Coordinates of C-alpha atoms in Angstrom, one line a residue:
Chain A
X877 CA -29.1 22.5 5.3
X878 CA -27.3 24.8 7.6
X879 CA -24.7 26.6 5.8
X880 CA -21.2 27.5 8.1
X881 CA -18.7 30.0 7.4
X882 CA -16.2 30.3 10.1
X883 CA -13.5 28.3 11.4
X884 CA -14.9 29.2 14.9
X885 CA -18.0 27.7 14.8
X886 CA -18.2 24.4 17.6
X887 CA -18.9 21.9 14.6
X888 CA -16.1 22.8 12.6
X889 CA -13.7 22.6 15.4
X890 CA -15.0 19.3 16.5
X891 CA -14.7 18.3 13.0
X892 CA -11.0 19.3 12.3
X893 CA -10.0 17.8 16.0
X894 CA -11.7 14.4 15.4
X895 CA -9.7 14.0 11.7
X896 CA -6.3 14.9 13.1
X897 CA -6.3 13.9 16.7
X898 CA -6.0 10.2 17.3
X899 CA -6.9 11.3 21.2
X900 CA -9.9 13.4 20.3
X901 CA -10.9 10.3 18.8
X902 CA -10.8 8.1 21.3
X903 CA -12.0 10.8 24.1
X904 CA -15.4 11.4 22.1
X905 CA -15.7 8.1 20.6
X906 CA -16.1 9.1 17.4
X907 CA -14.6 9.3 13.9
X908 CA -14.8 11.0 10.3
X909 CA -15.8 8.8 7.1
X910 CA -14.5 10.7 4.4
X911 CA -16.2 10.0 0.6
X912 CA -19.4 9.0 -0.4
X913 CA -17.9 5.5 -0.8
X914 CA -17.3 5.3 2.8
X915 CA -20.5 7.4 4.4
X916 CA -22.6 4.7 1.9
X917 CA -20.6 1.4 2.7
X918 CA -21.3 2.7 6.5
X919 CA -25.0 2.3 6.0
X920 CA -24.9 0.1 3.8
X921 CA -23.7 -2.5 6.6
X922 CA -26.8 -0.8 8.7
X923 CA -24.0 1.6 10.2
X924 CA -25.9 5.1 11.3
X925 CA -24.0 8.0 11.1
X926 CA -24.1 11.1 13.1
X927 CA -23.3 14.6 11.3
X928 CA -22.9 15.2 7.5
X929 CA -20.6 17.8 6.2
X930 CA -20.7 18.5 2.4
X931 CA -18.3 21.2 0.8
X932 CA -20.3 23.7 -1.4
X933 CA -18.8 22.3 -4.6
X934 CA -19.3 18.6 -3.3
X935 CA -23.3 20.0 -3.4
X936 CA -22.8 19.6 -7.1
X937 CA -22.2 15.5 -6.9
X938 CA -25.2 13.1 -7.7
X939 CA -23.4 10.9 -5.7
X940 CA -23.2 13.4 -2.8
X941 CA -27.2 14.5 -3.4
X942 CA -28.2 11.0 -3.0
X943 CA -26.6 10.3 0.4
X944 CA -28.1 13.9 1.4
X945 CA -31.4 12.7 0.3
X946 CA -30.8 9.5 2.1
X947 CA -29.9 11.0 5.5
X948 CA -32.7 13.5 5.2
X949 CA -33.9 13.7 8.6
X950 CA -31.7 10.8 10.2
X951 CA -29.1 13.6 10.8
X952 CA -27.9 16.8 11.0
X953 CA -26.6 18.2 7.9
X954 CA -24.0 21.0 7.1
X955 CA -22.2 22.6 4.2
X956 CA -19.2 24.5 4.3
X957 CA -17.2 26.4 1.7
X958 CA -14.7 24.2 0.0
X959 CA -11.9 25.7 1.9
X960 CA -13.3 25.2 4.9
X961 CA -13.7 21.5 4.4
X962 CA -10.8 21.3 3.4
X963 CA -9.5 22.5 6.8
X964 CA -11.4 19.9 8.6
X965 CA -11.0 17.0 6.7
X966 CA -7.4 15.5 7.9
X967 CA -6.7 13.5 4.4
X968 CA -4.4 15.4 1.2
X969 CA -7.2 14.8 -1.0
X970 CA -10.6 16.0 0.6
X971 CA -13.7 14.2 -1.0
X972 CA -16.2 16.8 -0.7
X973 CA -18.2 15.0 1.9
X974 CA -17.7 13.1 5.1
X975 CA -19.5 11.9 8.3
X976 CA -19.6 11.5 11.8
X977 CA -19.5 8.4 12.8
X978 CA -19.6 6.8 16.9
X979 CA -16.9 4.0 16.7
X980 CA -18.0 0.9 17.8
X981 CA -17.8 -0.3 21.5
X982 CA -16.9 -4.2 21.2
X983 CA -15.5 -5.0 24.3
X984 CA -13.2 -7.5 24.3
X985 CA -12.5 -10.1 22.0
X986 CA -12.8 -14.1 22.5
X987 CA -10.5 -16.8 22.1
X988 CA -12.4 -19.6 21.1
X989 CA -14.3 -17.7 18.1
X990 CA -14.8 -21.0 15.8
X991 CA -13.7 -18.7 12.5
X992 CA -10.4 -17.7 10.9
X993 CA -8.3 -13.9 12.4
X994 CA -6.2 -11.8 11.6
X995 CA -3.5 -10.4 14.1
X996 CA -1.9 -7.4 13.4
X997 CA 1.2 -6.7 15.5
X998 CA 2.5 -3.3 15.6
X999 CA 1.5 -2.5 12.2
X1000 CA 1.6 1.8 11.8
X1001 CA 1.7 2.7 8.6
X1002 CA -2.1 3.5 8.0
X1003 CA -2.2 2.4 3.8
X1004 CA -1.2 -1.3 4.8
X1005 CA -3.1 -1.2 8.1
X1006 CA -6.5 0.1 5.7
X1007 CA -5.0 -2.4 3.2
X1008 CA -4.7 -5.5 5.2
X1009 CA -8.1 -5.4 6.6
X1010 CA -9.8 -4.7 3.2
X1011 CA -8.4 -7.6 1.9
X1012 CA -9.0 -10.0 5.3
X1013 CA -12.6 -8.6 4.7
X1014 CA -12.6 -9.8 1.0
X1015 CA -11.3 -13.0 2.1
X1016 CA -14.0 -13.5 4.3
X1017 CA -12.2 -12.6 7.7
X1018 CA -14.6 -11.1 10.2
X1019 CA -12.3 -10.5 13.4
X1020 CA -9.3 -8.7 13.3
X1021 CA -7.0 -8.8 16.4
X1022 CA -4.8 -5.0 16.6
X1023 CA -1.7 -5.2 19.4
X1024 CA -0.9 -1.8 21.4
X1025 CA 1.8 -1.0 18.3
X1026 CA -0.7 -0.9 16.0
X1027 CA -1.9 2.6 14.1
X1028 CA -5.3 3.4 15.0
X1029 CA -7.6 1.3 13.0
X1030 CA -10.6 4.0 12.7
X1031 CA -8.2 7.0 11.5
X1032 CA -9.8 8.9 8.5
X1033 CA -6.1 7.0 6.4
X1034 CA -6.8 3.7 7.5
X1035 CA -10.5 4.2 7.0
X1036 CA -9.9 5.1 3.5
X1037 CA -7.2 2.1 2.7
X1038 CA -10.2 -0.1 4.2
X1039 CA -12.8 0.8 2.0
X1040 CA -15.3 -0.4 4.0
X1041 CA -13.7 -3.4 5.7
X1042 CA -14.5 -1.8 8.9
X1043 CA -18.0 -2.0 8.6
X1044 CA -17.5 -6.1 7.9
X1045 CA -15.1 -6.8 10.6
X1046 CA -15.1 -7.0 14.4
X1047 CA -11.8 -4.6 14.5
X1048 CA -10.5 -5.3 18.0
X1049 CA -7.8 -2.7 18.9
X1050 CA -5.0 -2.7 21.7
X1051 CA -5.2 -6.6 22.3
X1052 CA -3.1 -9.1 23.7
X1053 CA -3.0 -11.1 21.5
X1054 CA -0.6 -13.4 23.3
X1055 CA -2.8 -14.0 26.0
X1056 CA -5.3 -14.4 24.2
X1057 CA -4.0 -17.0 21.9
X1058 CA -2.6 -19.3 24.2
X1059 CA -7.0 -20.4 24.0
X1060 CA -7.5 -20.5 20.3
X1061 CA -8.0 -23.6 19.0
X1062 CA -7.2 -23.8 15.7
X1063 CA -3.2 -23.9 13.7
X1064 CA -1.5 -20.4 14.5
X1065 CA 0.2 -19.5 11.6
X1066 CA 3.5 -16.9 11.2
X1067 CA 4.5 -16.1 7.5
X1068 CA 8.7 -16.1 8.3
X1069 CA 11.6 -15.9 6.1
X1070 CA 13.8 -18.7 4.6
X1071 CA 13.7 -22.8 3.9
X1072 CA 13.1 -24.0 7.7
X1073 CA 9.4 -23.4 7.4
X1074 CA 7.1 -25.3 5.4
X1075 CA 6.3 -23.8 1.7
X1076 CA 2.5 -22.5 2.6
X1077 CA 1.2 -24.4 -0.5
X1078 CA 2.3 -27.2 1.1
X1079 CA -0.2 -26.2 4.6
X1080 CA -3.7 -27.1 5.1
X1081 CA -5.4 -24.9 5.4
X1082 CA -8.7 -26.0 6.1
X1083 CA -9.3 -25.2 10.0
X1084 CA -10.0 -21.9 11.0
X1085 CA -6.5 -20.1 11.4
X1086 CA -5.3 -17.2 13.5
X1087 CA -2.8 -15.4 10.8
X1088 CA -0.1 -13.9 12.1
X1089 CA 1.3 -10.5 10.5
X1090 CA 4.0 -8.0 11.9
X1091 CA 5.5 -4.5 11.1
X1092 CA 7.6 -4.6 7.8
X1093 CA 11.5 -4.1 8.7
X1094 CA 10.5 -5.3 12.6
X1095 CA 8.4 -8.1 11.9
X1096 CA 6.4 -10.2 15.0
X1097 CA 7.7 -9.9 18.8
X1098 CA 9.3 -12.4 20.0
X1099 CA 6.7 -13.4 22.2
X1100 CA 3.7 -13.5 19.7
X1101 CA 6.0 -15.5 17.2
X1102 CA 6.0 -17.9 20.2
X1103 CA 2.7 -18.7 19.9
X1104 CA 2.7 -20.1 16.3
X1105 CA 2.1 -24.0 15.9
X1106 CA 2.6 -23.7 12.2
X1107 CA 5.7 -21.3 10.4
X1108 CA 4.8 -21.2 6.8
X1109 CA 7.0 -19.0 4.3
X1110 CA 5.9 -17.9 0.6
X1111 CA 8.0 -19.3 -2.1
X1112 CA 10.1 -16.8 -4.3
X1113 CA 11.6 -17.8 -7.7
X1114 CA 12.3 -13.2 -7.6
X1115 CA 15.7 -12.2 -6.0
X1116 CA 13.8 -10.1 -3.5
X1117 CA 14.6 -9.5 0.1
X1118 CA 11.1 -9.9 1.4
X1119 CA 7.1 -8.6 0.6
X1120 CA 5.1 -6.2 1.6
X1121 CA 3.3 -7.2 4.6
X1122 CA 0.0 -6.4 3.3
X1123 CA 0.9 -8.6 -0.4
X1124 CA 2.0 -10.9 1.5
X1125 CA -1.0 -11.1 3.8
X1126 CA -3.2 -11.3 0.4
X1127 CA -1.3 -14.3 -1.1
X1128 CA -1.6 -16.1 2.4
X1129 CA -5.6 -15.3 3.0
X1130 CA -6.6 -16.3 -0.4
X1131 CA -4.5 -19.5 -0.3
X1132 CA -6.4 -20.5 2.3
X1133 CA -9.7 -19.3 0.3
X1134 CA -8.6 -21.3 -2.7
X1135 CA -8.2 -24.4 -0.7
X1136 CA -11.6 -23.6 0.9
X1137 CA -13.3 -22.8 -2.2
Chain B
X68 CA 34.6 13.5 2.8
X69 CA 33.3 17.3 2.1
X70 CA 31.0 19.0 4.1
X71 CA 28.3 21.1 2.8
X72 CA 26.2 24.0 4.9
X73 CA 25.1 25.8 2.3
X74 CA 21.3 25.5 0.5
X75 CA 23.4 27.5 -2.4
X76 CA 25.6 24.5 -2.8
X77 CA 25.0 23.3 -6.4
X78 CA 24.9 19.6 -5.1
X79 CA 22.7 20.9 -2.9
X80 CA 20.4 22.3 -5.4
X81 CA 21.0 19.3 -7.9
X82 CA 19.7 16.7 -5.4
X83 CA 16.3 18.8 -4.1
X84 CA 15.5 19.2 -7.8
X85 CA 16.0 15.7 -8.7
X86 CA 14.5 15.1 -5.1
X87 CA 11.2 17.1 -5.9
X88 CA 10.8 17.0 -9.2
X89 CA 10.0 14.3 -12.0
X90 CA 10.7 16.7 -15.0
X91 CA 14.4 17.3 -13.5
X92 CA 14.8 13.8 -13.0
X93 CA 13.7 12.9 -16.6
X94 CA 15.4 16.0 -17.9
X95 CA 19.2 14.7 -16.1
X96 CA 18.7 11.2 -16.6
X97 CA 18.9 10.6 -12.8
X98 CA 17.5 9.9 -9.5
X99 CA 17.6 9.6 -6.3
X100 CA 17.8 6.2 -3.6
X101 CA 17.0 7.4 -0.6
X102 CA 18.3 4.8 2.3
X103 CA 21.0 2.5 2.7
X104 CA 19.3 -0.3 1.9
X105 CA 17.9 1.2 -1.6
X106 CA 21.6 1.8 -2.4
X107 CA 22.7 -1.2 -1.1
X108 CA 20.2 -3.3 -3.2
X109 CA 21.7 -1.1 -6.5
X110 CA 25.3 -2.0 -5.8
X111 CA 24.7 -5.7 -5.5
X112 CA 22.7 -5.8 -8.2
X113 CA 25.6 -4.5 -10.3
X114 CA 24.0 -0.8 -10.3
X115 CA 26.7 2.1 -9.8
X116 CA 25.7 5.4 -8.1
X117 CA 27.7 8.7 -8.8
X118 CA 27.3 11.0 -5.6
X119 CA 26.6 9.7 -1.6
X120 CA 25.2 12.1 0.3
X121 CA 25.1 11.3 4.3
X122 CA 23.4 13.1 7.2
X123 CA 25.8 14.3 9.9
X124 CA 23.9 12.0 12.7
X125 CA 23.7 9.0 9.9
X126 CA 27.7 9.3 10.0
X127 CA 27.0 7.3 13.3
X128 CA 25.3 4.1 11.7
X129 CA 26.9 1.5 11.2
X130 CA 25.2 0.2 7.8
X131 CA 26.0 3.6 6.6
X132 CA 29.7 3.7 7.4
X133 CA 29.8 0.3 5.4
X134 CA 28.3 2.0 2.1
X135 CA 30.7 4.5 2.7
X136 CA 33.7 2.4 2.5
X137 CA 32.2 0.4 0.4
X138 CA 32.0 3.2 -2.2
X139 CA 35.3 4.6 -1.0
X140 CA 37.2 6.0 -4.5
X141 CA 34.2 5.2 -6.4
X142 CA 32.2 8.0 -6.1
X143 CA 32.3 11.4 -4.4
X144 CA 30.7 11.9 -1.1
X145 CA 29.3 14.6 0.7
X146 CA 28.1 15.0 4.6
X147 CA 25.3 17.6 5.2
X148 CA 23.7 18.7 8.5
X149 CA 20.8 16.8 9.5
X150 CA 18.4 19.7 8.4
X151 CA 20.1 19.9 4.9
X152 CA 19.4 16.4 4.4
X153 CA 16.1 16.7 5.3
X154 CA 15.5 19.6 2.9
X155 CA 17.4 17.9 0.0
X156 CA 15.2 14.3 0.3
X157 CA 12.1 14.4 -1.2
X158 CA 10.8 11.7 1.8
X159 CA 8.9 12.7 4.7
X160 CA 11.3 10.9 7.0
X161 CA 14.8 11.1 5.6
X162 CA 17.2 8.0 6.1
X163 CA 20.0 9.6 6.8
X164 CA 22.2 8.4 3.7
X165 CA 21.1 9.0 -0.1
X166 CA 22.7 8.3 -3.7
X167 CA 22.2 9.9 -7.3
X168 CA 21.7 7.0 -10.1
X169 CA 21.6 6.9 -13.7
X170 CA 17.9 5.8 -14.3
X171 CA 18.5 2.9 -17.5
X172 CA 18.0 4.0 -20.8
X173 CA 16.2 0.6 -21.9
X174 CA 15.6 1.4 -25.4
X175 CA 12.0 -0.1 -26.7
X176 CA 10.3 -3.2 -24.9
X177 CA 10.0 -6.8 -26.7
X178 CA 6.6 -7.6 -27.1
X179 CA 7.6 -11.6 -28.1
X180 CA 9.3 -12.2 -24.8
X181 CA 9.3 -15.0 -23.7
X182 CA 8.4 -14.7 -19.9
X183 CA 5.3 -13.3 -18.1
X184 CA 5.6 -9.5 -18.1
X185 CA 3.4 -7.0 -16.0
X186 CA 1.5 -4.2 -17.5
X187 CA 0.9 -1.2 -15.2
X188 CA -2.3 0.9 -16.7
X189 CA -2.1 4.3 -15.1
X190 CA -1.2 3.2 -11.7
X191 CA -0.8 6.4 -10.1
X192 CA -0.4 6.0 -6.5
X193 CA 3.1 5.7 -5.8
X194 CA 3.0 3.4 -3.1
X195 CA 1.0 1.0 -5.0
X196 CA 3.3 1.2 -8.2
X197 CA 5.9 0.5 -6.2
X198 CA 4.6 -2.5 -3.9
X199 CA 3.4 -3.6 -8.0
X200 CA 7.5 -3.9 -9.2
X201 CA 7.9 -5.5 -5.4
X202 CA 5.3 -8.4 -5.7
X203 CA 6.4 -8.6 -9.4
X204 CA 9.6 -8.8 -8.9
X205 CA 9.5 -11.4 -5.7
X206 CA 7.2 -13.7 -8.6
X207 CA 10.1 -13.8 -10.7
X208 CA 8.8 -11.3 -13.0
X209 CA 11.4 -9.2 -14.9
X210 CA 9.5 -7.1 -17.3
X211 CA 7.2 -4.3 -16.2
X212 CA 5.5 -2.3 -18.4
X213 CA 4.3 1.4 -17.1
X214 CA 1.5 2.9 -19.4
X215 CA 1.7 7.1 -19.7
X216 CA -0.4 7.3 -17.2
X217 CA 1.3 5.9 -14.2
X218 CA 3.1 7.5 -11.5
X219 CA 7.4 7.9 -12.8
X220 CA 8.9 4.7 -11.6
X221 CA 12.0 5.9 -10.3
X222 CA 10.5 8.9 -7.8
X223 CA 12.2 8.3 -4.4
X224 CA 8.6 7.0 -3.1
X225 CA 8.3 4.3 -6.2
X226 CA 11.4 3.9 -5.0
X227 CA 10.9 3.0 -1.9
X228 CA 8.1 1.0 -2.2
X229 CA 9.8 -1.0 -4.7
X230 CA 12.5 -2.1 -2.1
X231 CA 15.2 -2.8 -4.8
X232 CA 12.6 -4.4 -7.4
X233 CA 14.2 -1.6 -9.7
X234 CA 17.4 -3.2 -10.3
X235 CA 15.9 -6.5 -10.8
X236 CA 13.7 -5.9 -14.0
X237 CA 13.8 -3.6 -16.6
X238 CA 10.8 -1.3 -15.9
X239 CA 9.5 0.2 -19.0
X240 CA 8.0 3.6 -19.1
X241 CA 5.2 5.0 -21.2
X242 CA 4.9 2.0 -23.0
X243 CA 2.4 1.7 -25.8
X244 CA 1.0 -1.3 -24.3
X245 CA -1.8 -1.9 -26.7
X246 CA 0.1 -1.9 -30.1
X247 CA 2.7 -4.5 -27.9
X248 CA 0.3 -6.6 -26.4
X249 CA -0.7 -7.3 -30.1
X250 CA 2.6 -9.6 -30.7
X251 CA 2.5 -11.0 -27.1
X252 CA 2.7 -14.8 -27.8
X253 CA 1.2 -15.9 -24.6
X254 CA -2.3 -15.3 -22.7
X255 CA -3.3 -11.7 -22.0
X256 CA -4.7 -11.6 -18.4
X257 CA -6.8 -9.1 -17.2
X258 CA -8.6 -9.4 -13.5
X259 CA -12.2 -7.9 -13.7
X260 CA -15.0 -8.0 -11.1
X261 CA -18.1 -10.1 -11.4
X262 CA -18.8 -13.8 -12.0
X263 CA -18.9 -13.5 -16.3
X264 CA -15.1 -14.6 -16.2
X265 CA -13.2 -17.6 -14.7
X266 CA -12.2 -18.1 -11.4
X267 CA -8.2 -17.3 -11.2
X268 CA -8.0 -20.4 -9.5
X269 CA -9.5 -22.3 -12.7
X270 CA -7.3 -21.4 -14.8
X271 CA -4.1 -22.9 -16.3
X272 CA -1.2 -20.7 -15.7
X273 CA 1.4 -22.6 -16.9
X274 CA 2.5 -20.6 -20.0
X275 CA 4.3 -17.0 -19.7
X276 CA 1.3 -14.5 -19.6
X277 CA 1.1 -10.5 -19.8
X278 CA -1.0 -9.5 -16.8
X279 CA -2.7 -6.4 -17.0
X280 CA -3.8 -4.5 -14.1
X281 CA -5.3 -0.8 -14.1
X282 CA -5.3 2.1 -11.6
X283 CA -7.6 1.5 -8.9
X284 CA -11.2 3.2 -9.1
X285 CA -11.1 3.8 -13.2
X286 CA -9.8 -0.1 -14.2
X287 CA -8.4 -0.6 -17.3
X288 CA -8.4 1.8 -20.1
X289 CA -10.8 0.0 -22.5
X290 CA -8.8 -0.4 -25.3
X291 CA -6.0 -2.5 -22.7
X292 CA -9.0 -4.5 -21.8
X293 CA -10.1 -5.6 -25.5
X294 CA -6.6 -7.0 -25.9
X295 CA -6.7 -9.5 -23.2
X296 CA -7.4 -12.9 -24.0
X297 CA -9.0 -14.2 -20.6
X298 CA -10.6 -12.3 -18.2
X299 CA -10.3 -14.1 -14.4
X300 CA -11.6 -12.7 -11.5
X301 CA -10.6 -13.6 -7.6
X302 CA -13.3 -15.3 -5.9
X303 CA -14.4 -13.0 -2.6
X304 CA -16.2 -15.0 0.3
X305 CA -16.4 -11.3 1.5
X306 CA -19.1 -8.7 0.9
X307 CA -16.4 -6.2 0.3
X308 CA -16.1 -4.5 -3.6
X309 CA -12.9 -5.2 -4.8
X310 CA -9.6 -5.6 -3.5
X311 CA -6.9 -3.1 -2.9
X312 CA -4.7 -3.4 -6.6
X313 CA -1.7 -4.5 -5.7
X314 CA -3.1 -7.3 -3.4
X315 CA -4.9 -8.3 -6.4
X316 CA -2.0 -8.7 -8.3
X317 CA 0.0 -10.5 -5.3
X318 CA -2.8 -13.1 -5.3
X319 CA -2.2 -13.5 -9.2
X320 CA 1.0 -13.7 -9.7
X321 CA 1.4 -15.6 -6.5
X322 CA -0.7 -18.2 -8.0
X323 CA 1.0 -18.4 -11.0
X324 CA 4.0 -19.2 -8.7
X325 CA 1.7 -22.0 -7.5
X326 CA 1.1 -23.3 -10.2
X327 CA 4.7 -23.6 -11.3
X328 CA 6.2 -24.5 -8.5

């Protein structure tokens, strides 16, 4: 494994650009999976990747030999002192090894997919972004519909809130959303506020549904609240204002898993 | 109101410390709310505050003018340029408007209460304690009790995550949850992974239960687990591995809420 020293070396610079710079992202199509948890979930769902970097103390990790030893050959390989990697790797908390990876290329998303989505509407803060789609995977969700407002979904911080949901999900990013749902067939379904909406464990929700979730504080625009057929609202015995878009999210998608189940 | 320019200020000093650090704040007794509608959630909750602070350009909002009045003879107040603000809030982006608060001294928790209670095991992420009390709180649930190892409850970001769930329970810190949950007359809870426990959605939720729920990654601390009484996990369509720990708990408690609606 090559072994690099300087912060002027191409690699380490393309490195440190792809982890902090949405654009640079986007320009080179490609991301960084940092953790073992993520470079393994990643192949796992028969994902290849495209560089490894290890730090020299990440060397040290079973965990980290055994994806080495798994990529042998399939890529290039790279260790860099541990202050160096930290220096590329955009998160607080560097793991010690990350990845290349080329984001996938899914073209655009269709309307009449026979299966439950999630939309995600201007949702930037990168832990509930990560969050929501790690539990929309759980629930069995496979497409995920991201409007313009929306924090990049393959950032290193929401890759690490999704924990692999990425790799399980068709993540469509920059949609709209209220185009396209004007086609799908199934119940549309907003979570709103207060008593003129029906308690959601009083929905069915049998038929594949497109969910609806917006930014805390701002919540859905207008116009994609306009699309709903169906506003449902959690009950709350709690004094409290409102949920967290992503708790709320979870109580919603595994309603509709326990009426499935 | 005064004006402040100086970093010397003693107020200025007092609220960066109690801003910054969790051994001033334990050490004074008091914290910070960061945001009008943190301090707003306090007062009508029945919580006082002892010092407003207020950003020069968040004299101009209107929700902050109304604290201000609102708290008009009732405790001091203090404008500080914008960059003083931003140096005295612990928060990445400042609100504009901050208060100090006597954190409750709650004396000892009760372990034969008579209503569910949460038990936080080493929950360390701040953001997750936080959305924790916020879903707990929204459930109806008005006992929380914080292990050693969890993050300090009232930090500004527990804080904020816990959007006012603070001054609707009585969070209990470094608890000795083990020797309670001993005398807890109702079912111990605890979610685990794998199919050698009940489905959540089997289960009869009707009495008040203790539910535990541990940091993410490490679980439960094994000596919390051998005191539950039922073990339930969430049935997962989804190939994913677990679920993000505070949308775990949302689904649970949300059930609950189901079930005794």
């Amino acid at each position: 494994m090559i072994v690099i020293q300087s912060r002027d070396n191409p690699l380490v610079k393309r490195v440190h650009a792809l982890s902090t710079s949405g654009r640079e992202r986007r320009k080179q199509g490609l991301t960084v999976l940092d953790g073992a948890h993520l470079v393994a979930a990643a192949l796992d769902a028969g994902v290849g990747v495209c560089q490894l970097v290890v730090s020299e103390s990440g060397l040290a990790s079973e965990e980290h030999q055994a994806l080495i030893a798994r990529l042998d050959r399939l890529c290039p390989q790279a260790t860099l002192p541990d202050k160096l990697f930290a220096h590329v790797s955009g998160l607080d908390t560097p793991s010690g090894l990350l990845a290349l990876m080329a984001t996938p290329a899914l073209g655009a998303p269709v309307a009449t997919v026979a299966q439950s989505v999630v939309v995600l509407d201007g949702v930037q803060d990168a832990g509930n972004l990560g969050t929501l789609l790690r539990t929309a995977a759980a629930a069995g969700i496979q497409h995920a519909w991201l409007t313009e407002g929306c924090a990049q979904a393959w950032s290193p911080r929401v890759l690490r809130a999704g924990m692999g949901a990425h790799f399980l999900m068709k993540v469509y990013e920059r949609v709209d959303a209220v185009s396209l749902l004007a086609d799908f067939p199934g119940p549309v379904m907003a979570t709103v506020l207060g008593a003129r909406s029906q308690s959601l464990y009083a929905v069915d929700l049998a038929a594949p549904t497109a969910w609806l979730f917006g930014a805390e504080g701002r919540g859905l625009s207008p116009a994609l609240l306009a699309r709903a057929t169906c506003h449902v609202h959690i009950p709350m015995p709690g004094a409290i204002e409102s949920l967290n878009v992503a708790a709320a999210a979870a109580i919603c998608l595994f309603e509709q898993v326990r009426q499935q189940g």
